[in-house]
Amino acid sequence: MKDIHKLLQNNRDWADRIEKEDPEFFHQLAKQQHPEYLWIGCSDSRVPANQIIGMAPGEVFVHRNVANVVAHTDLNCLSVVQYAVDQLKVKHILIVGHYGCGGVHACLHNTRVGLADNWLRHVGDVMQKHTAIIDAIETDELKHARLCELNVIEQVANLCRSTIVQDAWARGQKLMVHGWVYSLKDGRVREMGIDVGSQEDLQPAYEKALSYVPRKGRRD
């Protein structure tokens, strides 16, 4: 219980500090959220969405799951996307993976982790789809990095093909979907070269992003 009491004290200290720094902060925060960004990222505790992009509470709508997957059967993720797009009118959706992802590592090395193995089949499907790219890479470390990147590219494509995003574009709503990978080594994001703002943009952007995936050397 000592650990829980420490968290509660941390919360009180944080709230008191914010109140002193900005007496209107919580009053304004409680009114309504108007984020322009939806972040879909990994559940990994080392990848805090708001901090990475320097945004305050209320500025980023967030969904996280193991290995930042966007599956068409995942009603949790799709409900978040639908609310963000249709109700909050976000302008940008960021799908953000990270180098060193444990879920990606498990798929790459066929390591069983438990119930999550079934979820990680989505990443396994990405690996099988791009076997030629993965097999051509020399080291396990670089294979891992490239699979993290390929997974993000494929999840962007999955999201762009969803009825939610397709309907938003059909009615002329301004909405961009971006693919990023975050590096734990330096705290910086790498763009995957896939930024999609319409149905017509998707295939060219997807092909360009795949062509940018390094076959040799590092991007992370």
CSV table of C-alpha atoms in Angstrom, one decimal:
chain,number,residue,atom,x,y,z
A,1,MET,CA,0.0,0.0,0.0
A,2,LYS,CA,3.0,2.3,0.5
A,3,ASP,CA,3.4,2.5,-3.3
A,4,ILE,CA,-0.2,3.5,-3.8
A,5,HIS,CA,0.0,6.1,-1.0
A,6,LYS,CA,3.1,7.5,-2.8
A,7,LEU,CA,1.1,7.9,-6.0
A,8,LEU,CA,-1.7,9.6,-4.2
A,9,GLN,CA,0.7,12.0,-2.6
A,10,ASN,CA,2.4,12.6,-6.0
A,11,ASN,CA,-1.1,13.5,-7.4
A,12,ARG,CA,-1.7,16.0,-4.6
A,13,ASP,CA,1.7,17.6,-5.1
A,14,TRP,CA,1.2,17.8,-8.8
A,15,ALA,CA,-2.3,19.4,-8.5
A,16,ASP,CA,-1.0,21.9,-5.9
A,17,ARG,CA,1.9,22.8,-8.2
A,18,ILE,CA,-0.3,23.3,-11.2
A,19,GLU,CA,-2.8,25.4,-9.2
A,20,LYS,CA,0.0,27.7,-8.1
A,21,GLU,CA,1.5,28.0,-11.6
A,22,ASP,CA,-1.9,28.6,-13.3
A,23,PRO,CA,-4.9,29.1,-11.1
A,24,GLU,CA,-7.3,28.8,-14.1
A,25,PHE,CA,-5.8,25.5,-15.4
A,26,PHE,CA,-8.3,23.1,-14.0
A,27,HIS,CA,-11.2,25.4,-14.5
A,28,GLN,CA,-10.5,25.7,-18.2
A,29,LEU,CA,-9.6,22.0,-18.5
A,30,ALA,CA,-13.0,20.9,-17.0
A,31,LYS,CA,-15.0,23.0,-19.5
A,32,GLN,CA,-14.5,20.9,-22.7
A,33,GLN,CA,-11.8,19.2,-24.7
A,34,HIS,CA,-10.9,20.4,-28.1
A,35,PRO,CA,-8.0,18.3,-29.2
A,36,GLU,CA,-6.7,18.5,-32.8
A,37,TYR,CA,-4.8,15.3,-32.5
A,38,LEU,CA,-5.6,11.6,-31.9
A,39,TRP,CA,-2.6,9.5,-30.9
A,40,ILE,CA,-2.8,5.8,-31.5
A,41,GLY,CA,0.3,4.3,-29.8
A,42,CYS,CA,1.7,1.4,-28.0
A,43,SER,CA,0.8,0.6,-24.3
A,44,ASP,CA,4.6,0.6,-23.5
A,45,SER,CA,5.1,2.7,-20.3
A,46,ARG,CA,8.2,4.4,-21.9
A,47,VAL,CA,6.1,6.1,-24.6
A,48,PRO,CA,4.0,8.9,-23.0
A,49,ALA,CA,2.0,10.6,-25.8
A,50,ASN,CA,1.6,14.1,-24.4
A,51,GLN,CA,5.2,14.5,-23.3
A,52,ILE,CA,6.8,13.3,-26.5
A,53,ILE,CA,5.0,15.9,-28.6
A,54,GLY,CA,5.0,18.6,-25.9
A,55,MET,CA,1.3,18.9,-25.5
A,56,ALA,CA,-0.7,19.7,-22.4
A,57,PRO,CA,-3.6,17.7,-21.0
A,58,GLY,CA,-6.7,18.2,-23.1
A,59,GLU,CA,-4.7,18.7,-26.4
A,60,VAL,CA,-4.3,15.1,-27.4
A,61,PHE,CA,-6.9,12.3,-27.5
A,62,VAL,CA,-5.2,9.0,-26.9
A,63,HIS,CA,-5.7,5.3,-27.6
A,64,ARG,CA,-3.0,2.8,-26.8
A,65,ASN,CA,-2.7,-1.0,-27.2
A,66,VAL,CA,0.0,-3.6,-27.5
A,67,ALA,CA,2.1,-2.8,-30.6
A,68,ASN,CA,-0.1,0.1,-31.8
A,69,VAL,CA,-2.4,-2.1,-33.9
A,70,VAL,CA,-5.4,-0.8,-35.8
A,71,ALA,CA,-7.6,-3.9,-36.5
A,72,HIS,CA,-10.9,-3.7,-38.3
A,73,THR,CA,-12.4,-6.0,-35.7
A,74,ASP,CA,-11.2,-4.0,-32.7
A,75,LEU,CA,-14.3,-2.0,-31.6
A,76,ASN,CA,-12.4,-0.4,-28.8
A,77,CYS,CA,-10.0,1.3,-31.1
A,78,LEU,CA,-12.6,2.0,-33.8
A,79,SER,CA,-14.9,3.6,-31.2
A,80,VAL,CA,-12.1,5.9,-30.1
A,81,VAL,CA,-11.4,6.8,-33.7
A,82,GLN,CA,-15.1,7.4,-34.4
A,83,TYR,CA,-15.5,9.7,-31.4
A,84,ALA,CA,-12.3,11.6,-32.2
A,85,VAL,CA,-13.3,12.1,-35.9
A,86,ASP,CA,-17.0,12.6,-35.7
A,87,GLN,CA,-17.5,14.3,-32.4
A,88,LEU,CA,-14.1,16.0,-31.6
A,89,LYS,CA,-13.3,16.8,-35.2
A,90,VAL,CA,-9.6,16.1,-34.8
A,91,LYS,CA,-7.5,17.2,-37.8
A,92,HIS,CA,-4.7,14.7,-37.4
A,93,ILE,CA,-4.4,11.1,-36.4
A,94,LEU,CA,-0.9,9.9,-35.4
A,95,ILE,CA,-0.1,6.2,-35.4
A,96,VAL,CA,3.0,6.0,-33.4
A,97,GLY,CA,5.1,2.8,-33.0
A,98,HIS,CA,8.5,2.7,-31.2
A,99,TYR,CA,11.8,1.0,-31.6
A,100,GLY,CA,12.4,-1.7,-29.1
A,101,CYS,CA,8.7,-2.7,-29.0
A,102,GLY,CA,8.3,-6.0,-27.0
A,103,GLY,CA,5.3,-7.1,-29.1
A,104,VAL,CA,7.2,-6.7,-32.3
A,105,HIS,CA,10.1,-8.5,-30.8
A,106,ALA,CA,7.9,-11.5,-29.8
A,107,CYS,CA,6.6,-11.8,-33.4
A,108,LEU,CA,10.0,-11.5,-34.9
A,109,HIS,CA,11.4,-14.3,-32.7
A,110,ASN,CA,8.2,-16.4,-32.5
A,111,THR,CA,8.2,-16.0,-28.7
A,112,ARG,CA,5.1,-16.9,-26.8
A,113,VAL,CA,3.9,-14.3,-24.3
A,114,GLY,CA,0.4,-15.6,-23.5
A,115,LEU,CA,-3.0,-14.4,-24.4
A,116,ALA,CA,-1.4,-11.4,-26.3
A,117,ASP,CA,-0.1,-13.9,-28.8
A,118,ASN,CA,-3.5,-13.9,-30.5
A,119,TRP,CA,-3.5,-10.1,-30.7
A,120,LEU,CA,0.1,-10.0,-32.0
A,121,ARG,CA,-1.0,-12.1,-35.0
A,122,HIS,CA,-1.8,-8.8,-36.6
A,123,VAL,CA,1.9,-7.9,-36.4
A,124,GLY,CA,2.8,-11.4,-37.5
A,125,ASP,CA,0.7,-10.8,-40.6
A,126,VAL,CA,2.7,-7.7,-41.3
A,127,MET,CA,5.9,-9.7,-41.0
A,128,GLN,CA,4.7,-12.4,-43.4
A,129,LYS,CA,3.5,-9.8,-45.9
A,130,HIS,CA,7.0,-8.2,-46.0
A,131,THR,CA,9.1,-11.3,-45.6
A,132,ALA,CA,11.3,-10.3,-48.5
A,133,ILE,CA,12.3,-7.0,-46.9
A,134,ILE,CA,12.8,-8.5,-43.4
A,135,ASP,CA,14.9,-11.5,-44.8
A,136,ALA,CA,17.2,-9.1,-46.7
A,137,ILE,CA,18.3,-7.3,-43.6
A,138,GLU,CA,21.5,-8.4,-41.9
A,139,THR,CA,21.1,-8.2,-38.1
A,140,ASP,CA,18.3,-9.1,-35.7
A,141,GLU,CA,18.4,-5.5,-34.3
A,142,LEU,CA,17.8,-4.0,-37.7
A,143,LYS,CA,15.1,-6.5,-38.6
A,144,HIS,CA,13.3,-5.5,-35.4
A,145,ALA,CA,13.6,-1.8,-36.2
A,146,ARG,CA,12.3,-2.4,-39.8
A,147,LEU,CA,9.4,-4.5,-38.6
A,148,CYS,CA,8.4,-1.7,-36.1
A,149,GLU,CA,8.4,0.7,-39.2
A,150,LEU,CA,6.5,-1.7,-41.4
A,151,ASN,CA,3.9,-2.3,-38.7
A,152,VAL,CA,3.2,1.4,-38.5
A,153,ILE,CA,2.9,1.8,-42.3
A,154,GLU,CA,0.4,-1.1,-42.4
A,155,GLN,CA,-1.6,0.2,-39.5
A,156,VAL,CA,-1.9,3.6,-41.2
A,157,ALA,CA,-3.2,1.8,-44.3
A,158,ASN,CA,-5.7,-0.1,-42.1
A,159,LEU,CA,-7.0,3.0,-40.5
A,160,CYS,CA,-7.3,4.9,-43.8
A,161,ARG,CA,-9.4,2.0,-45.2
A,162,SER,CA,-11.8,2.1,-42.2
A,163,THR,CA,-15.4,3.3,-42.8
A,164,ILE,CA,-14.9,6.1,-40.3
A,165,VAL,CA,-12.0,7.7,-42.1
A,166,GLN,CA,-13.4,7.0,-45.5
A,167,ASP,CA,-16.7,8.6,-44.6
A,168,ALA,CA,-15.0,11.7,-43.2
A,169,TRP,CA,-13.1,12.2,-46.4
A,170,ALA,CA,-16.2,11.6,-48.5
A,171,ARG,CA,-18.0,14.4,-46.7
A,172,GLY,CA,-15.0,16.7,-47.2
A,173,GLN,CA,-13.7,16.7,-43.6
A,174,LYS,CA,-10.1,17.8,-43.3
A,175,LEU,CA,-8.3,14.8,-41.8
A,176,MET,CA,-4.7,13.6,-42.1
A,177,VAL,CA,-3.3,10.3,-41.0
A,178,HIS,CA,0.4,10.1,-40.2
A,179,GLY,CA,2.8,7.3,-39.4
A,180,TRP,CA,5.7,7.8,-36.9
A,181,VAL,CA,8.1,5.7,-35.0
A,182,TYR,CA,9.6,6.9,-31.7
A,183,SER,CA,13.1,6.1,-30.6
A,184,LEU,CA,13.7,5.4,-26.9
A,185,LYS,CA,17.4,6.1,-27.5
A,186,ASP,CA,17.1,9.8,-28.2
A,187,GLY,CA,13.4,10.7,-27.6
A,188,ARG,CA,12.9,11.7,-31.2
A,189,VAL,CA,10.2,10.7,-33.7
A,190,ARG,CA,11.0,9.4,-37.2
A,191,GLU,CA,8.5,10.0,-39.9
A,192,MET,CA,7.7,7.0,-42.0
A,193,GLY,CA,6.9,9.0,-45.1
A,194,ILE,CA,3.2,8.1,-45.0
A,195,ASP,CA,0.9,11.1,-44.6
A,196,VAL,CA,-2.6,10.6,-46.0
A,197,GLY,CA,-5.3,13.1,-46.4
A,198,SER,CA,-7.7,11.4,-48.9
A,199,GLN,CA,-8.6,8.1,-50.5
A,200,GLU,CA,-6.6,9.1,-53.6
A,201,ASP,CA,-3.5,9.8,-51.5
A,202,LEU,CA,-3.4,6.4,-49.8
A,203,GLN,CA,-1.8,4.1,-52.4
A,204,PRO,CA,0.9,6.5,-53.6
A,205,ALA,CA,1.7,7.3,-49.9
A,206,TYR,CA,1.8,3.7,-49.0
A,207,GLU,CA,4.1,2.7,-51.9
A,208,LYS,CA,6.4,5.7,-51.1
A,209,ALA,CA,6.7,4.7,-47.5
A,210,LEU,CA,7.6,1.2,-48.3
A,211,SER,CA,10.3,2.4,-50.7
A,212,TYR,CA,11.8,4.5,-47.9
A,213,VAL,CA,12.2,1.6,-45.5
A,214,PRO,CA,16.0,1.2,-45.3
A,215,ARG,CA,17.3,-2.2,-46.5
A,216,LYS,CA,20.7,-1.3,-44.9
A,217,GLY,CA,21.9,0.9,-42.1
A,218,ARG,CA,19.8,2.7,-39.5
A,219,ARG,CA,17.0,5.1,-39.3
A,220,ASP,CA,16.4,4.7,-35.6
